[in-house]
């Protein structure tokens, strides 16, 4: 487990990071109502994200290990008349929470989105995950009137 005195590097994810990111997603999905941890599926999805044009994945690295991650995917918004980003999978490992790593990942992705020319970022969060909702609100994110719906094909 790291301490606040150990430096954290925010960098682009690479294929070698996938196993650690799968572990992080297992932690995230274990507290989300709509998702179930599945290492094979999450590994496959991460591999696709890493090569997808318009997608970005950042990781937080401490002492050579990945301790956090965030991703964004580009979408086209007719309301905005251009590209926007869907932020997904912001997660910091259990032993590293409360140290500002999540905020650094989010700021890093916000800066990256600006560089990409994205006019808006949006994300989904569990409606009953008060700590996550508070985290985003404190950082200037606001709730919308939109409600997420889903249908498997």
PDB file of C-alpha atoms in Angstrom:
ATOM      1  CA  UNK A   1       0.000   0.000   0.000  1.00  0.00           C
ATOM      2  CA  UNK A   2       1.332   3.422  -0.938  1.00  0.00           C
ATOM      3  CA  UNK A   3       1.539   6.515   1.166  1.00  0.00           C
ATOM      4  CA  UNK A   4       0.898  10.118   0.248  1.00  0.00           C
ATOM      5  CA  UNK A   5       4.634  10.796   0.262  1.00  0.00           C
ATOM      6  CA  UNK A   6       5.233   8.367  -2.599  1.00  0.00           C
ATOM      7  CA  UNK A   7       4.849  10.143  -5.960  1.00  0.00           C
ATOM      8  CA  UNK A   8       2.003   9.276  -8.307  1.00  0.00           C
ATOM      9  CA  UNK A   9       2.486   9.519 -12.065  1.00  0.00           C
ATOM     10  CA  UNK A  10      -0.554  10.091 -14.309  1.00  0.00           C
ATOM     11  CA  UNK A  11       0.169   8.613 -17.749  1.00  0.00           C
ATOM     12  CA  UNK A  12      -1.387   6.974 -20.784  1.00  0.00           C
ATOM     13  CA  UNK A  13      -2.331   3.355 -20.235  1.00  0.00           C
ATOM     14  CA  UNK A  14      -0.547   0.635 -22.208  1.00  0.00           C
ATOM     15  CA  UNK A  15      -1.415  -3.001 -22.883  1.00  0.00           C
ATOM     16  CA  UNK A  16       0.803  -4.175 -20.013  1.00  0.00           C
ATOM     17  CA  UNK A  17      -1.500  -2.271 -17.629  1.00  0.00           C
ATOM     18  CA  UNK A  18      -4.566  -4.332 -18.536  1.00  0.00           C
ATOM     19  CA  UNK A  19      -4.279  -6.920 -15.706  1.00  0.00           C
ATOM     20  CA  UNK A  20      -4.024  -4.180 -13.068  1.00  0.00           C
ATOM     21  CA  UNK A  21      -6.889  -2.250 -14.664  1.00  0.00           C
ATOM     22  CA  UNK A  22      -9.039  -5.405 -14.665  1.00  0.00           C
ATOM     23  CA  UNK A  23      -8.413  -5.663 -10.905  1.00  0.00           C
ATOM     24  CA  UNK A  24      -9.471  -2.032 -10.454  1.00  0.00           C
ATOM     25  CA  UNK A  25     -12.628  -2.599 -12.491  1.00  0.00           C
ATOM     26  CA  UNK A  26     -13.470  -5.603 -10.300  1.00  0.00           C
ATOM     27  CA  UNK A  27     -13.374  -3.276  -7.278  1.00  0.00           C
ATOM     28  CA  UNK A  28     -15.548  -0.721  -9.070  1.00  0.00           C
ATOM     29  CA  UNK A  29     -18.073  -3.182 -10.447  1.00  0.00           C
ATOM     30  CA  UNK A  30     -18.446  -4.888  -7.056  1.00  0.00           C
ATOM     31  CA  UNK A  31     -20.115  -1.701  -5.745  1.00  0.00           C
ATOM     32  CA  UNK A  32     -22.132  -0.817  -8.867  1.00  0.00           C
ATOM     33  CA  UNK A  33     -25.629  -2.208  -9.235  1.00  0.00           C
ATOM     34  CA  UNK A  34     -25.631  -2.561 -13.018  1.00  0.00           C
ATOM     35  CA  UNK A  35     -22.343  -4.378 -13.605  1.00  0.00           C
ATOM     36  CA  UNK A  36     -20.710  -7.644 -12.580  1.00  0.00           C
ATOM     37  CA  UNK A  37     -16.951  -8.202 -12.476  1.00  0.00           C
ATOM     38  CA  UNK A  38     -15.840 -10.485 -15.320  1.00  0.00           C
ATOM     39  CA  UNK A  39     -12.076 -10.424 -15.873  1.00  0.00           C
ATOM     40  CA  UNK A  40     -12.286 -11.820 -19.405  1.00  0.00           C
ATOM     41  CA  UNK A  41     -14.873  -9.279 -20.564  1.00  0.00           C
ATOM     42  CA  UNK A  42     -13.180  -6.353 -18.864  1.00  0.00           C
ATOM     43  CA  UNK A  43      -9.779  -7.340 -20.279  1.00  0.00           C
ATOM     44  CA  UNK A  44     -11.247  -7.586 -23.764  1.00  0.00           C
ATOM     45  CA  UNK A  45     -12.962  -4.203 -23.401  1.00  0.00           C
ATOM     46  CA  UNK A  46      -9.798  -2.511 -22.166  1.00  0.00           C
ATOM     47  CA  UNK A  47      -7.767  -3.961 -25.035  1.00  0.00           C
ATOM     48  CA  UNK A  48     -10.312  -2.510 -27.475  1.00  0.00           C
ATOM     49  CA  UNK A  49     -10.271   0.886 -25.744  1.00  0.00           C
ATOM     50  CA  UNK A  50      -6.494   1.132 -25.971  1.00  0.00           C
ATOM     51  CA  UNK A  51      -6.590   0.922 -29.777  1.00  0.00           C
ATOM     52  CA  UNK A  52      -9.888   2.734 -30.383  1.00  0.00           C
ATOM     53  CA  UNK A  53      -9.517   6.063 -32.190  1.00  0.00           C
ATOM     54  CA  UNK A  54     -11.069   8.776 -30.055  1.00  0.00           C
ATOM     55  CA  UNK A  55     -10.676   6.839 -26.810  1.00  0.00           C
ATOM     56  CA  UNK A  56      -8.212   7.662 -24.062  1.00  0.00           C
ATOM     57  CA  UNK A  57      -7.259   5.726 -20.942  1.00  0.00           C
ATOM     58  CA  UNK A  58      -5.131   7.254 -18.206  1.00  0.00           C
ATOM     59  CA  UNK A  59      -3.656   5.419 -15.239  1.00  0.00           C
ATOM     60  CA  UNK A  60      -2.196   6.535 -11.945  1.00  0.00           C
ATOM     61  CA  UNK A  61       1.075   4.748 -11.238  1.00  0.00           C
ATOM     62  CA  UNK A  62       2.818   4.537  -7.881  1.00  0.00           C
ATOM     63  CA  UNK A  63       6.078   2.637  -7.378  1.00  0.00           C
ATOM     64  CA  UNK A  64       5.637   0.808 -10.688  1.00  0.00           C
ATOM     65  CA  UNK A  65       2.077  -0.342  -9.994  1.00  0.00           C
ATOM     66  CA  UNK A  66      -1.214   0.928 -11.393  1.00  0.00           C
ATOM     67  CA  UNK A  67      -3.356   2.291  -8.535  1.00  0.00           C
ATOM     68  CA  UNK A  68      -6.062   4.127 -10.483  1.00  0.00           C
ATOM     69  CA  UNK A  69      -7.579   4.633 -13.913  1.00  0.00           C
ATOM     70  CA  UNK A  70     -10.049   6.656 -15.961  1.00  0.00           C
ATOM     71  CA  UNK A  71     -11.255   6.404 -19.555  1.00  0.00           C
ATOM     72  CA  UNK A  72     -13.084   8.621 -22.032  1.00  0.00           C
ATOM     73  CA  UNK A  73     -14.707   7.756 -25.347  1.00  0.00           C
ATOM     74  CA  UNK A  74     -15.625  10.238 -28.044  1.00  0.00           C
ATOM     75  CA  UNK A  75     -19.238  10.572 -29.158  1.00  0.00           C
ATOM     76  CA  UNK A  76     -20.912  12.969 -31.574  1.00  0.00           C
ATOM     77  CA  UNK A  77     -23.582  15.162 -29.999  1.00  0.00           C
ATOM     78  CA  UNK A  78     -26.207  16.704 -32.246  1.00  0.00           C
ATOM     79  CA  UNK A  79     -27.078  19.062 -29.370  1.00  0.00           C
ATOM     80  CA  UNK A  80     -23.479  20.313 -29.243  1.00  0.00           C
ATOM     81  CA  UNK A  81     -22.903  20.010 -32.977  1.00  0.00           C
ATOM     82  CA  UNK A  82     -19.656  18.147 -32.483  1.00  0.00           C
ATOM     83  CA  UNK A  83     -17.572  15.780 -30.428  1.00  0.00           C
ATOM     84  CA  UNK A  84     -18.188  15.192 -26.719  1.00  0.00           C
ATOM     85  CA  UNK A  85     -16.674  12.690 -24.321  1.00  0.00           C
ATOM     86  CA  UNK A  86     -18.183   9.934 -22.203  1.00  0.00           C
ATOM     87  CA  UNK A  87     -16.089   9.440 -19.072  1.00  0.00           C
ATOM     88  CA  UNK A  88     -16.118   5.914 -17.696  1.00  0.00           C
ATOM     89  CA  UNK A  89     -14.347   3.819 -15.142  1.00  0.00           C
ATOM     90  CA  UNK A  90     -12.823   6.370 -12.805  1.00  0.00           C
ATOM     91  CA  UNK A  91     -11.562   4.157 -10.012  1.00  0.00           C
ATOM     92  CA  UNK A  92      -8.762   4.296  -7.460  1.00  0.00           C
ATOM     93  CA  UNK A  93      -7.625   1.139  -5.692  1.00  0.00           C
ATOM     94  CA  UNK A  94      -8.945   0.596  -2.180  1.00  0.00           C
ATOM     95  CA  UNK A  95      -5.580   1.144  -0.496  1.00  0.00           C
ATOM     96  CA  UNK A  96      -5.010   4.466  -2.259  1.00  0.00           C
ATOM     97  CA  UNK A  97      -8.322   6.299  -1.879  1.00  0.00           C
ATOM     98  CA  UNK A  98      -8.574   9.634  -0.126  1.00  0.00           C
ATOM     99  CA  UNK A  99      -5.163  10.785  -1.348  1.00  0.00           C
ATOM    100  CA  UNK A 100      -6.259  13.013  -4.233  1.00  0.00           C
ATOM    101  CA  UNK A 101      -5.478  10.462  -6.946  1.00  0.00           C
ATOM    102  CA  UNK A 102      -9.041  10.394  -8.285  1.00  0.00           C
ATOM    103  CA  UNK A 103      -9.055  14.171  -8.578  1.00  0.00           C
ATOM    104  CA  UNK A 104      -5.745  14.112 -10.427  1.00  0.00           C
ATOM    105  CA  UNK A 105      -7.053  11.474 -12.844  1.00  0.00           C
ATOM    106  CA  UNK A 106     -10.219  13.471 -13.481  1.00  0.00           C
ATOM    107  CA  UNK A 107      -8.302  16.729 -14.027  1.00  0.00           C
ATOM    108  CA  UNK A 108      -5.911  14.891 -16.339  1.00  0.00           C
ATOM    109  CA  UNK A 109      -8.783  13.558 -18.414  1.00  0.00           C
ATOM    110  CA  UNK A 110     -10.499  16.960 -18.457  1.00  0.00           C
ATOM    111  CA  UNK A 111      -7.277  18.478 -19.822  1.00  0.00           C
ATOM    112  CA  UNK A 112      -6.971  15.687 -22.383  1.00  0.00           C
ATOM    113  CA  UNK A 113     -10.579  16.224 -23.477  1.00  0.00           C
ATOM    114  CA  UNK A 114      -9.856  19.911 -23.998  1.00  0.00           C
ATOM    115  CA  UNK A 115      -6.815  19.021 -26.124  1.00  0.00           C
ATOM    116  CA  UNK A 116      -9.056  16.677 -28.142  1.00  0.00           C
ATOM    117  CA  UNK A 117     -11.509  19.508 -28.807  1.00  0.00           C
ATOM    118  CA  UNK A 118     -14.378  17.900 -26.914  1.00  0.00           C
ATOM    119  CA  UNK A 119     -17.039  20.484 -26.098  1.00  0.00           C
ATOM    120  CA  UNK A 120     -18.549  18.585 -23.164  1.00  0.00           C
ATOM    121  CA  UNK A 121     -17.822  15.658 -20.884  1.00  0.00           C
ATOM    122  CA  UNK A 122     -20.533  13.491 -19.408  1.00  0.00           C
ATOM    123  CA  UNK A 123     -20.574  10.449 -17.168  1.00  0.00           C
ATOM    124  CA  UNK A 124     -22.894   8.011 -15.467  1.00  0.00           C
ATOM    125  CA  UNK A 125     -22.765   7.273 -11.747  1.00  0.00           C
ATOM    126  CA  UNK A 126     -24.830   4.981  -9.543  1.00  0.00           C
ATOM    127  CA  UNK A 127     -27.678   7.040  -8.117  1.00  0.00           C
ATOM    128  CA  UNK A 128     -27.063   5.641  -4.624  1.00  0.00           C
ATOM    129  CA  UNK A 129     -23.267   6.103  -4.634  1.00  0.00           C
ATOM    130  CA  UNK A 130     -23.231   9.238  -2.484  1.00  0.00           C
ATOM    131  CA  UNK A 131     -19.416   9.406  -2.167  1.00  0.00           C
ATOM    132  CA  UNK A 132     -18.988   9.359  -5.967  1.00  0.00           C
ATOM    133  CA  UNK A 133     -21.744  11.906  -6.537  1.00  0.00           C
ATOM    134  CA  UNK A 134     -20.203  14.186  -3.900  1.00  0.00           C
ATOM    135  CA  UNK A 135     -16.748  13.729  -5.487  1.00  0.00           C
ATOM    136  CA  UNK A 136     -18.005  14.918  -8.880  1.00  0.00           C
ATOM    137  CA  UNK A 137     -20.139  17.741  -7.469  1.00  0.00           C
ATOM    138  CA  UNK A 138     -17.171  19.147  -5.522  1.00  0.00           C
ATOM    139  CA  UNK A 139     -15.268  19.264  -8.806  1.00  0.00           C
ATOM    140  CA  UNK A 140     -17.859  21.285 -10.710  1.00  0.00           C
ATOM    141  CA  UNK A 141     -19.867  18.483 -12.298  1.00  0.00           C
ATOM    142  CA  UNK A 142     -23.637  18.849 -12.119  1.00  0.00           C
ATOM    143  CA  UNK A 143     -26.571  16.496 -12.367  1.00  0.00           C
ATOM    144  CA  UNK A 144     -28.745  16.649 -15.453  1.00  0.00           C
ATOM    145  CA  UNK A 145     -32.393  15.816 -16.008  1.00  0.00           C
ATOM    146  CA  UNK A 146     -31.438  12.902 -18.244  1.00  0.00           C
ATOM    147  CA  UNK A 147     -32.022   9.345 -17.097  1.00  0.00           C
ATOM    148  CA  UNK A 148     -29.973   6.434 -18.417  1.00  0.00           C
ATOM    149  CA  UNK A 149     -31.831   3.533 -20.005  1.00  0.00           C
ATOM    150  CA  UNK A 150     -30.300   0.311 -21.255  1.00  0.00           C
ATOM    151  CA  UNK A 151     -31.268  -2.615 -23.451  1.00  0.00           C
ATOM    152  CA  UNK A 152     -29.077  -5.590 -24.255  1.00  0.00           C
ATOM    153  CA  UNK A 153     -28.986  -6.610 -27.900  1.00  0.00           C
TER     154      UNK A 153
END
